[in-house]
CSV table of C-alpha atoms in Angstrom, one decimal:
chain,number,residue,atom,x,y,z
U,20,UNK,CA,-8.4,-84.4,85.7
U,21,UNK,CA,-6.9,-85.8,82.6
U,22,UNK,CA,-9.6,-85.7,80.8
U,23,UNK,CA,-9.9,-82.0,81.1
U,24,UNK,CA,-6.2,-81.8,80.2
U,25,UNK,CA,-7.0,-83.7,77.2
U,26,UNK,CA,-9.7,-81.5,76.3
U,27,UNK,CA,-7.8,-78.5,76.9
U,28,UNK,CA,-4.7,-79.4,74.5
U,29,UNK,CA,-6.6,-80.7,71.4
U,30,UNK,CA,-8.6,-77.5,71.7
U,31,UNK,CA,-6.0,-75.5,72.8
U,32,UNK,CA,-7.9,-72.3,74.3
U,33,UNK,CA,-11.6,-71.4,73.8
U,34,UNK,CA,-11.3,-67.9,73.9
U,35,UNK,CA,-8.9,-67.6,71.2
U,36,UNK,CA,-11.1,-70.1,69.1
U,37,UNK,CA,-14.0,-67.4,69.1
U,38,UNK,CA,-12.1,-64.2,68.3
U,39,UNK,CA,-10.7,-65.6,65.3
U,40,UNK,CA,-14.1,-66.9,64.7
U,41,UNK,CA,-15.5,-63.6,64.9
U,42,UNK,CA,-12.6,-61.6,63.1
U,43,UNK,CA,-13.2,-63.7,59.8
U,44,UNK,CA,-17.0,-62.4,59.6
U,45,UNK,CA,-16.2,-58.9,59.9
U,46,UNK,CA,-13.2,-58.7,57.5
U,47,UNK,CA,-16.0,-59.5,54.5
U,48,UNK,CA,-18.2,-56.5,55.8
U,49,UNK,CA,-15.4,-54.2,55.6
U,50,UNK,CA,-14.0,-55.1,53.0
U,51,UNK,CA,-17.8,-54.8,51.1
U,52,UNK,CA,-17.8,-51.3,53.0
U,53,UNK,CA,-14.8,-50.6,50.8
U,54,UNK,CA,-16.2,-51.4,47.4
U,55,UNK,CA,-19.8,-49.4,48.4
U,56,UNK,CA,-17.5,-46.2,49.1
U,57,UNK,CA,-15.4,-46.8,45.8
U,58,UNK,CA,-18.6,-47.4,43.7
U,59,UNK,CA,-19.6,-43.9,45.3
U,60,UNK,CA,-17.0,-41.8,44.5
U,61,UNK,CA,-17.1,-43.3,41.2
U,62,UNK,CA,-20.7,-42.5,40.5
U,63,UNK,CA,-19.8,-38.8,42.0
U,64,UNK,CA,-16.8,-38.1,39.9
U,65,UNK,CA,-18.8,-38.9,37.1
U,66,UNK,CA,-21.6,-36.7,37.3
U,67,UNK,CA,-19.0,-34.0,38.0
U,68,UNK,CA,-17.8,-35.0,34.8
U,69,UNK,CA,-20.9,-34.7,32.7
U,70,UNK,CA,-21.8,-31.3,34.1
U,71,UNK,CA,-18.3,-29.9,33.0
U,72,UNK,CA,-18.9,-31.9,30.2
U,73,UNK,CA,-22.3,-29.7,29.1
U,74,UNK,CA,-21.0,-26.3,31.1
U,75,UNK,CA,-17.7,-26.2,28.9
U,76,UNK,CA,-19.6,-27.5,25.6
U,77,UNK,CA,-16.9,-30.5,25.4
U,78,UNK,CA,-18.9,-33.5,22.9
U,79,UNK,CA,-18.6,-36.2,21.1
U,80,UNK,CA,-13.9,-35.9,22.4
U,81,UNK,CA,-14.6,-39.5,20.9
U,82,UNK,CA,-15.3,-38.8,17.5
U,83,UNK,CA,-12.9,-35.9,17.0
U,84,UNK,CA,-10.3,-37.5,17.7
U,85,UNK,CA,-7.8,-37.8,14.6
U,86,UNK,CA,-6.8,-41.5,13.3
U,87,UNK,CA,-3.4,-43.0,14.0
U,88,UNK,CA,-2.6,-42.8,10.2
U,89,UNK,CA,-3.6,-40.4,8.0
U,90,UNK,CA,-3.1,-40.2,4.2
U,91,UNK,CA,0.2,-39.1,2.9
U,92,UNK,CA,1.4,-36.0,1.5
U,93,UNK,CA,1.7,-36.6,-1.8
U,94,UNK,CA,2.5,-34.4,-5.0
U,95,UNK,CA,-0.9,-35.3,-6.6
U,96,UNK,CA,-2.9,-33.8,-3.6
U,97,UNK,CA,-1.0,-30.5,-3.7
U,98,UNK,CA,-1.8,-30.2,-7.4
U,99,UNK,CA,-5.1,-31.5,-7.8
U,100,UNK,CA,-7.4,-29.3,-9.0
U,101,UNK,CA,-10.8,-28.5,-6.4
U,102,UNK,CA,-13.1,-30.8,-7.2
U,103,UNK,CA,-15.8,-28.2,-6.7
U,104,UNK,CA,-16.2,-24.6,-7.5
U,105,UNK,CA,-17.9,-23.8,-4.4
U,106,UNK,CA,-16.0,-22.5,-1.6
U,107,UNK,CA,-16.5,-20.3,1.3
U,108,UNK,CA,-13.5,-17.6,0.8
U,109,UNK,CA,-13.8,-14.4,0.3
U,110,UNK,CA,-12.0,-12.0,-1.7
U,111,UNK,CA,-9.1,-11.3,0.4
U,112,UNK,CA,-8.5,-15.4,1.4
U,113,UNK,CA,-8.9,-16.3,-2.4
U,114,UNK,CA,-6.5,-14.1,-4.0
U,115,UNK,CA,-3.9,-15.0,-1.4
U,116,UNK,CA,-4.6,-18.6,-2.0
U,117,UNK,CA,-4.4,-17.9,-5.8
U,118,UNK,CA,-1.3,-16.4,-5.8
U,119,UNK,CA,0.9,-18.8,-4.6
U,120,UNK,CA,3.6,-19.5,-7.5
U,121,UNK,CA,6.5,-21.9,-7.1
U,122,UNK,CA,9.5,-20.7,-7.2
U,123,UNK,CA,11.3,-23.7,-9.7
U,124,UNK,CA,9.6,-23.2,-13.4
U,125,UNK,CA,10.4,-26.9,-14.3
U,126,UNK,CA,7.6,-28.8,-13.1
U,127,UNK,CA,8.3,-32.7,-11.7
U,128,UNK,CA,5.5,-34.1,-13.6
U,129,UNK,CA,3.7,-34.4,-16.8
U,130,UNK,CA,1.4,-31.0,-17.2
U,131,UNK,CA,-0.8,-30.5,-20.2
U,132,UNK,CA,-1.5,-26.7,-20.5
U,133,UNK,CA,-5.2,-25.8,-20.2
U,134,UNK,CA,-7.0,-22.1,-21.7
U,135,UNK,CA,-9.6,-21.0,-18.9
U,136,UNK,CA,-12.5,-19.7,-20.8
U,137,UNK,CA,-14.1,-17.1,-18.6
U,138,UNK,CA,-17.3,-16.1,-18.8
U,139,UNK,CA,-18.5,-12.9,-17.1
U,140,UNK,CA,-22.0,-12.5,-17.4
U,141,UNK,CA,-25.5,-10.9,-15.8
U,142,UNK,CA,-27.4,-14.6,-16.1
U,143,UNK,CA,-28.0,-16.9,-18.8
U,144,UNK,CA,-25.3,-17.9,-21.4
U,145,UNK,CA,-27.4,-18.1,-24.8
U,146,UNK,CA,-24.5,-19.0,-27.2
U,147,UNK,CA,-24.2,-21.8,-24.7
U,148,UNK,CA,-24.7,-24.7,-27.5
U,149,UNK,CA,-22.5,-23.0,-29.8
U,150,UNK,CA,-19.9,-23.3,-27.5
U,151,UNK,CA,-21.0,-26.9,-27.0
U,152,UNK,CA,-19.9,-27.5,-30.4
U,153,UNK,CA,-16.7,-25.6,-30.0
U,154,UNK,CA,-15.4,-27.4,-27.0
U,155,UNK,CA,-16.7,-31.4,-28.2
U,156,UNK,CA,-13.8,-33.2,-28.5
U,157,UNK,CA,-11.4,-31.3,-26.8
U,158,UNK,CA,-11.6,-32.1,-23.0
U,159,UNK,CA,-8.6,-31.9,-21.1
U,160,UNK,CA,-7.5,-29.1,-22.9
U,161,UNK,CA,-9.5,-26.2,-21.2
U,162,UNK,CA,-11.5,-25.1,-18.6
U,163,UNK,CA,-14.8,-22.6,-18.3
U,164,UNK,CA,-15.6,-20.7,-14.9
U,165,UNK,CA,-18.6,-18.5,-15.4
U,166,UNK,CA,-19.5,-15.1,-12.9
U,167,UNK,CA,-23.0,-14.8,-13.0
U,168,UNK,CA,-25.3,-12.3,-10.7
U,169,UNK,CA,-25.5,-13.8,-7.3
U,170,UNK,CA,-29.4,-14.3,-7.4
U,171,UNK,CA,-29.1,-16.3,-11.0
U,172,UNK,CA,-29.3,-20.0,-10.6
U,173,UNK,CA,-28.2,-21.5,-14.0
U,174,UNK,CA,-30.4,-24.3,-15.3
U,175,UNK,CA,-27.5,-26.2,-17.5
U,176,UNK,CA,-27.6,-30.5,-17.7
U,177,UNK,CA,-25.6,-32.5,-16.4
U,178,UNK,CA,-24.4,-33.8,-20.0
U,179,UNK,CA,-23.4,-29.8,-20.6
U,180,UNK,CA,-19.8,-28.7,-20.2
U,181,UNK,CA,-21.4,-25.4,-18.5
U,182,UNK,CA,-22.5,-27.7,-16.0
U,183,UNK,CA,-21.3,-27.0,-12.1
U,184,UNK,CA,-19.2,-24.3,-13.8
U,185,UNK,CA,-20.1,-21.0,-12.0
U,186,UNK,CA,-18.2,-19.4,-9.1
U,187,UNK,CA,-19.3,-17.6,-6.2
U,188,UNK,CA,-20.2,-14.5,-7.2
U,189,UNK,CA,-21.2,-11.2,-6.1
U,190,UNK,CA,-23.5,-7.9,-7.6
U,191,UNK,CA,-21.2,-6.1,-10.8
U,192,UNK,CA,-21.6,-2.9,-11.4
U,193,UNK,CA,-20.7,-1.5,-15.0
U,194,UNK,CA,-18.2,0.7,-15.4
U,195,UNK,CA,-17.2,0.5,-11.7
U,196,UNK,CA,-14.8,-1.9,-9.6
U,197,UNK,CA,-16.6,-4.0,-8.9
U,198,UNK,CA,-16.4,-5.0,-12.5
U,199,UNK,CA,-12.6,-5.6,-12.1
U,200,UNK,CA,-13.1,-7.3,-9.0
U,201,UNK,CA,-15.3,-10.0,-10.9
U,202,UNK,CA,-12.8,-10.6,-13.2
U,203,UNK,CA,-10.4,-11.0,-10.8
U,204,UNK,CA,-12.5,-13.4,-9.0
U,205,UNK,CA,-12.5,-15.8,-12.3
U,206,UNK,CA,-8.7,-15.3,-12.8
U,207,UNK,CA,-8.3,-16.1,-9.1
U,208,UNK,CA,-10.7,-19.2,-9.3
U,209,UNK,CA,-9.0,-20.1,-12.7
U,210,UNK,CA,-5.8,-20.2,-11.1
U,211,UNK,CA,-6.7,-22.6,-8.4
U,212,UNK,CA,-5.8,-25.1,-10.9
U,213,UNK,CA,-2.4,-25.4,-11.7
U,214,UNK,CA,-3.2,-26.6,-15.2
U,215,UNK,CA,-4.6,-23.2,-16.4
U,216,UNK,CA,-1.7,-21.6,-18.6
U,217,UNK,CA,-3.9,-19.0,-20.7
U,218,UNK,CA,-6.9,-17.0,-19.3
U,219,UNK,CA,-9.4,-15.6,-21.9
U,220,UNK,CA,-12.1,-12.7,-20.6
U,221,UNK,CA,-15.5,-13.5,-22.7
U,222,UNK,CA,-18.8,-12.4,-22.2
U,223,UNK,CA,-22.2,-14.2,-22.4
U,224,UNK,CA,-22.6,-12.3,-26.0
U,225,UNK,CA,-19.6,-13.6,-27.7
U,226,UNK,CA,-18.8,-16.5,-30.3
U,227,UNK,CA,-15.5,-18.2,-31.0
U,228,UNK,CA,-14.7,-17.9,-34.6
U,229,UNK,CA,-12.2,-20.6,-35.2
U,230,UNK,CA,-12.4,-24.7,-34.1
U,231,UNK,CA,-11.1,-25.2,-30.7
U,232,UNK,CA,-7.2,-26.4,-32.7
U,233,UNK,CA,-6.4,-23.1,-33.8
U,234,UNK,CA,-7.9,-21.1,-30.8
U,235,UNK,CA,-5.3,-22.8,-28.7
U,236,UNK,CA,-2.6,-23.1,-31.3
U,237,UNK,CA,-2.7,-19.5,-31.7
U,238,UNK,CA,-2.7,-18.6,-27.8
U,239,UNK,CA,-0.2,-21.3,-26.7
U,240,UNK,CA,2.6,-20.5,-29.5
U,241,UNK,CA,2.2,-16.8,-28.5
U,242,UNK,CA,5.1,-14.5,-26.8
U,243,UNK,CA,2.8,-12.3,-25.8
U,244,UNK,CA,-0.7,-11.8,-23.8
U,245,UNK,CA,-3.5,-10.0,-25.9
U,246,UNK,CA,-4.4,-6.8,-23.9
U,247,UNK,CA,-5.0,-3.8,-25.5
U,248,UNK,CA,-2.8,-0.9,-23.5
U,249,UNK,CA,-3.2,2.3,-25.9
U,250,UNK,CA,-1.9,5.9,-25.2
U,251,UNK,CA,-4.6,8.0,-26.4
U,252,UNK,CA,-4.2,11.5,-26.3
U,253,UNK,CA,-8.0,12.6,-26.5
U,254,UNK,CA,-10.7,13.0,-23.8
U,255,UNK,CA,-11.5,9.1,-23.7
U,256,UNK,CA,-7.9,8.7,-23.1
U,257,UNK,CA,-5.4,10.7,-21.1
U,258,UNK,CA,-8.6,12.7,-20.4
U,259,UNK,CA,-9.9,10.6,-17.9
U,260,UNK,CA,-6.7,10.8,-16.2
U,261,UNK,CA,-6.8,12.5,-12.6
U,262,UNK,CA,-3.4,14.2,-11.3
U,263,UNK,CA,-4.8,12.7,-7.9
U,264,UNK,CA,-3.0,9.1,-9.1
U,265,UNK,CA,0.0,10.3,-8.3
U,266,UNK,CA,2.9,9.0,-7.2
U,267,UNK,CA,1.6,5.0,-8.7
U,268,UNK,CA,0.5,6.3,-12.2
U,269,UNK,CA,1.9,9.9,-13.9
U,270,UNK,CA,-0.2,10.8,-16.8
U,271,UNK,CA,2.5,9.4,-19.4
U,272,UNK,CA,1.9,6.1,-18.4
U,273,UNK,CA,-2.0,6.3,-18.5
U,274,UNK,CA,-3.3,3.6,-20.9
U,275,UNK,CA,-6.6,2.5,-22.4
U,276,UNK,CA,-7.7,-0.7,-24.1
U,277,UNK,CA,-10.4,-3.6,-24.3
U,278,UNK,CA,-12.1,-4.7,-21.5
U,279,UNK,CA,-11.8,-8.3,-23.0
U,280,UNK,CA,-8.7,-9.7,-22.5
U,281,UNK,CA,-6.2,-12.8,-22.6
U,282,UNK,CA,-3.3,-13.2,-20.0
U,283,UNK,CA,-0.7,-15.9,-19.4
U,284,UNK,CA,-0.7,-17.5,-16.1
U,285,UNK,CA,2.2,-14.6,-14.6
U,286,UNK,CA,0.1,-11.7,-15.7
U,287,UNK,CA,-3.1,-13.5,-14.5
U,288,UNK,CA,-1.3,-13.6,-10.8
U,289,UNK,CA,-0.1,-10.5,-11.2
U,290,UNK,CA,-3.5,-8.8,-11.7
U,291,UNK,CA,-4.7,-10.6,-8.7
U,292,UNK,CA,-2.2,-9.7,-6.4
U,293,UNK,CA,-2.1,-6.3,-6.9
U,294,UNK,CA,-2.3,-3.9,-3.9
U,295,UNK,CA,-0.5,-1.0,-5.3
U,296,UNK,CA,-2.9,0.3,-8.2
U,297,UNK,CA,-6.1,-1.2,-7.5
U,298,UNK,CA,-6.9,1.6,-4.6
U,299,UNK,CA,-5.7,4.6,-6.7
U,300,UNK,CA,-8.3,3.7,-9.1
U,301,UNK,CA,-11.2,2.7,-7.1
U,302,UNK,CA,-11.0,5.9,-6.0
U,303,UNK,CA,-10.3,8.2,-8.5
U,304,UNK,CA,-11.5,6.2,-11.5
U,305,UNK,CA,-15.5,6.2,-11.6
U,306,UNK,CA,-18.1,7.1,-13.7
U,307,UNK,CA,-18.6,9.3,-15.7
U,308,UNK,CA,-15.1,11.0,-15.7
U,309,UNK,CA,-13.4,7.6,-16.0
U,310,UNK,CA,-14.2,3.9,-16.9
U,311,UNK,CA,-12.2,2.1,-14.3
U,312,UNK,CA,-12.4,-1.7,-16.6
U,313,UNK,CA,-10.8,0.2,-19.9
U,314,UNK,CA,-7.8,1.8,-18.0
U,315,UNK,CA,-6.8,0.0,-14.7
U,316,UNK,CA,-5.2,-3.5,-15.9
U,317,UNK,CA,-4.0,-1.8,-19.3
U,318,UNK,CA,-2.1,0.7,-17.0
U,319,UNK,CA,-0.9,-1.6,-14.5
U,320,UNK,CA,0.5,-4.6,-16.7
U,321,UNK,CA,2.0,-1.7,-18.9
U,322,UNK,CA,3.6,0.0,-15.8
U,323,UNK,CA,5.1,-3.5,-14.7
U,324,UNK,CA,5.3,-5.7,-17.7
U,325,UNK,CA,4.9,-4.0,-21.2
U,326,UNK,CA,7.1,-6.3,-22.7
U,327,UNK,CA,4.5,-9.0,-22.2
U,328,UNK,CA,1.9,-7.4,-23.8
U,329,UNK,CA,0.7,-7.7,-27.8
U,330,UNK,CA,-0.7,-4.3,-27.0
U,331,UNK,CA,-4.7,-5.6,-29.1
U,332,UNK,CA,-7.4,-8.0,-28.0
U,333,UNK,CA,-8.5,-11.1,-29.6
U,334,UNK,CA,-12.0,-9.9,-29.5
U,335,UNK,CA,-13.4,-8.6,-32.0
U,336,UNK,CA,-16.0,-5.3,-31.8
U,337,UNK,CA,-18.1,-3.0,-34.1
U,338,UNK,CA,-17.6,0.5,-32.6
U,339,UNK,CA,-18.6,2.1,-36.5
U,340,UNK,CA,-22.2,2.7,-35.3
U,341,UNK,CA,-21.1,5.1,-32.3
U,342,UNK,CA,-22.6,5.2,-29.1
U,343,UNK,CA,-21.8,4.1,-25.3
U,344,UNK,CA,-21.8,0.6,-26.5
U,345,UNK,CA,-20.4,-1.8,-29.7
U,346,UNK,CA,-22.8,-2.9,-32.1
U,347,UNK,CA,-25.0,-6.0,-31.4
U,348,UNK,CA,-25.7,-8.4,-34.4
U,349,UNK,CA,-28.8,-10.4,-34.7
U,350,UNK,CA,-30.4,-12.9,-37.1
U,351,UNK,CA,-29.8,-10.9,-40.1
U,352,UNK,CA,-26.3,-9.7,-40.0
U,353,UNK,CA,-25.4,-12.9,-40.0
U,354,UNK,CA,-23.7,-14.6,-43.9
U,355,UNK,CA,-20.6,-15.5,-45.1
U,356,UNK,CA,-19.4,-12.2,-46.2
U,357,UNK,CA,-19.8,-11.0,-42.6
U,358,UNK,CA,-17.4,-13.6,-40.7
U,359,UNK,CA,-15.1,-13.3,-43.9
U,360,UNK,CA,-14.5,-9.3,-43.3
U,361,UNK,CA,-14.0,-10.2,-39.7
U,362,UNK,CA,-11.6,-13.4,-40.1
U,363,UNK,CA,-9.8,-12.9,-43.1
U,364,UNK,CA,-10.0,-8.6,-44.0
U,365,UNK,CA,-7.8,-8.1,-41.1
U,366,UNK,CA,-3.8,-7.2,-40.6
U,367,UNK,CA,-1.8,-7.1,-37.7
U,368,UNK,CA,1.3,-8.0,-35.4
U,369,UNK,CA,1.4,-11.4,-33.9
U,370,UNK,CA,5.1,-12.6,-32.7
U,371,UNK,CA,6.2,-9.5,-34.1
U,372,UNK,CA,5.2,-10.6,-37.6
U,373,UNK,CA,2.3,-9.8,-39.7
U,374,UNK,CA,-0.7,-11.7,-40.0
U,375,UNK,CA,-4.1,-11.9,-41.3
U,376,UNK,CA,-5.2,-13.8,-38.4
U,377,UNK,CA,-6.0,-10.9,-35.4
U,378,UNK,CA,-9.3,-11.9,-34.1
U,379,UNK,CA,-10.1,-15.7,-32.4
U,380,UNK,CA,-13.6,-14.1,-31.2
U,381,UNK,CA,-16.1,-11.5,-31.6
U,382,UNK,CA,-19.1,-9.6,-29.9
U,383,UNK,CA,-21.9,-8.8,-29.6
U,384,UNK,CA,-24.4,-11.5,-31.0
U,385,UNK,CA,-27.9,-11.3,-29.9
U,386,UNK,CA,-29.9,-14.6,-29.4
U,387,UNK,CA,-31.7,-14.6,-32.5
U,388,UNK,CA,-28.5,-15.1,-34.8
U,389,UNK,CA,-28.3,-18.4,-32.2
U,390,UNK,CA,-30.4,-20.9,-34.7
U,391,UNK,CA,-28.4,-19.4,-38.0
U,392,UNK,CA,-24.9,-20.2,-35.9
U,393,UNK,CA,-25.5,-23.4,-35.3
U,394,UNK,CA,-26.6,-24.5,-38.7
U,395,UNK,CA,-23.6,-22.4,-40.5
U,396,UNK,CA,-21.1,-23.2,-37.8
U,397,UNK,CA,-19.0,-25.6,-39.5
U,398,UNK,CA,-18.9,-23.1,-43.1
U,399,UNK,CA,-18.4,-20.4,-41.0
U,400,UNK,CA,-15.9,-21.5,-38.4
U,401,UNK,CA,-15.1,-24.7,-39.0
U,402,UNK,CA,-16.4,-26.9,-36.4
């Protein structure tokens, strides 16, 4: 009897022994029944994931995700100059673009004017290494920007200033708008830089006939932009006038001039922005009653800014031999007696004093006078 007692307090009661025995082995299976069932919905939601994931087009949420820190705003990145010529704008987005103009004329940091040499041309430039010569030595004081056809793919060096120089371009018509509208996609693309001061218009037949120091002597000292805006009174003039212009342009401000031009940086936004004019005369200048690239920026600029204008072109032409088109010199028009009638046989206006020194270019060379360039250049022009 006492020793069941015994037995009975050290092991208090049996039954209790074995369902605490019993609870402790199925607490683990739960508890593993709990994980299996978290795993599960874990592996569900993820598939639901992935299929939203390909149904909604969502990839790679890692990678576009933007850094923490990013580069600054700075003043050099808002000035900087695209480092590429190639863009995917069209007209409409890159004249906007071009014609933003601060508002302050001072500007906060050291600028060195540039002259944006524009080139508008149906393919190759074949007075290319005469211009070679013409720009050595002067980098950092201009810039070229060439419209070509679209289909033309230039063949230039990579040692060539030409080089990575052409625009986007698109098909020119001559005589029609889309004329104008190439050379307000240079002045556009020109302007892109903030550098470009001066724009000159040339064409893949003309030659510079000074060095590089008085070309931008000449244009940079210069009140006024060389465009030519003549009232004519004849048939080529005010008679390709149409009343249908009206109210933008009455006859008395109808003006001709060259189509080869030189602006400052205002004009050159001002031509490109333009809204107001440039329908009138899509539409109601065309060939053969009117030449929409001798009238439309002479009228405008003179409508808006005549005061601006030297009212002549820097370009020199040979219209003595008649004919829809200026004279074209080849191998043997070319001596020293030729550039000297052209350089020095001249008079006219420039900062409203007279001078012998009207023309800083001339057209049209063919590409046999090339060789007889080159080896004259530096009697001839000077450099």
């Amino acid at each position: 009897m006492q020793s069941r007692l015994v037995t009975m307090e050290e092991g208090k009661d049996p039954t209790t022994n074995s369902i605490r025995t019993n609870q402790s082995r199925v607490f683990p299976f739960k508890l593993l029944r709990f994980m299996l069932c978290l795993l599960g919905v874990g592996i569900i939601l993820s598939i639901i994931s992935i299929r939203m994931n390909r149904n909604l087009g969502i990839r790679n949420i890692v990678s576009g995700t933007q850094p923490c820190f990013q580069e600054p705003i700075t003043l050099q990145n808002l000035i900087k100059p695209p480092s590429s010529y190639i863009h995917s704008m069209n007209d409409s987005e890159l004249f906007w673009r071009a014609s933003f103009v601060p508002q302050i004329k001072e500007y906060p940091f050291k600028r060195i004017p540039k002259i944006a040499f524009m080139f508008l041309t149906r393919g190759p430039l074949p007075m290319s290494p005469l211009w070679e010569k013409f720009f050595d030595g002067n980098e950092g004081l201009y810039s070229i920007y060439v419209h070509s056809l679209p289909h033309y793919t230039p063949s230039f060096p990579t040692s060539s200033v030409f080089f990575g120089k052409q625009i986007p371009c698109q098909v020119v018509e001559w005589g029609r708008m889309s004329m104008c509208d190439a050379e307000r996609r240079l002045l556009a693309n020109a302007l892109l830089d903030i550098s470009n001061e001066w724009f000159v218009l040339l064409s893949e037949a003309c030659i510079p006939l000074h060095n590089f120091s008085i070309v931008y002597r000449y244009i940079s000292r210069s009140r006024f932009s060389f465009m030519g805006a003549v009232d004519e009174p004849g048939p080529y003039g005010r008679g390709r006038y149409n009343p249908n212009m009206l109210p933008e342009v009455n006859i008395s401000q109808w003006r001709k001039g060259s189509q080869w031009f030189e602006t400052n940086r205002k004009l050159a936004v001002d031509i490109i922005k333009d809204t107001k004019f440039y329908p009138k005369f899509e539409q109601f200048c065309r060939p053969h009653a009117c030449y929409v690239d001798e009238h439309y920026f002479p009228t405008m600029l003179t409508i808006q800014s005549p005061y601006l204008l030297a009212n002549r072109s820097l370009t020199y032409v040979d219209w003595s031999r008649g004919g829809a088109h200026p004279a074209t010199f080849g191998m043997n028009d070319i001596n020293k007696n030729f550039f000297k009638k052209i350089v020095e046989d001249q008079t006219c206006i420039y900062n409203n004093q007279p001078t012998s020194v009207c023309f800083l270019f001339a057209r049209k060379f063919a590409p046999s006078a090339l060789d007889t360039l080159l080896k004259h250049s530096t009697e001839f022009f000077g450099y």
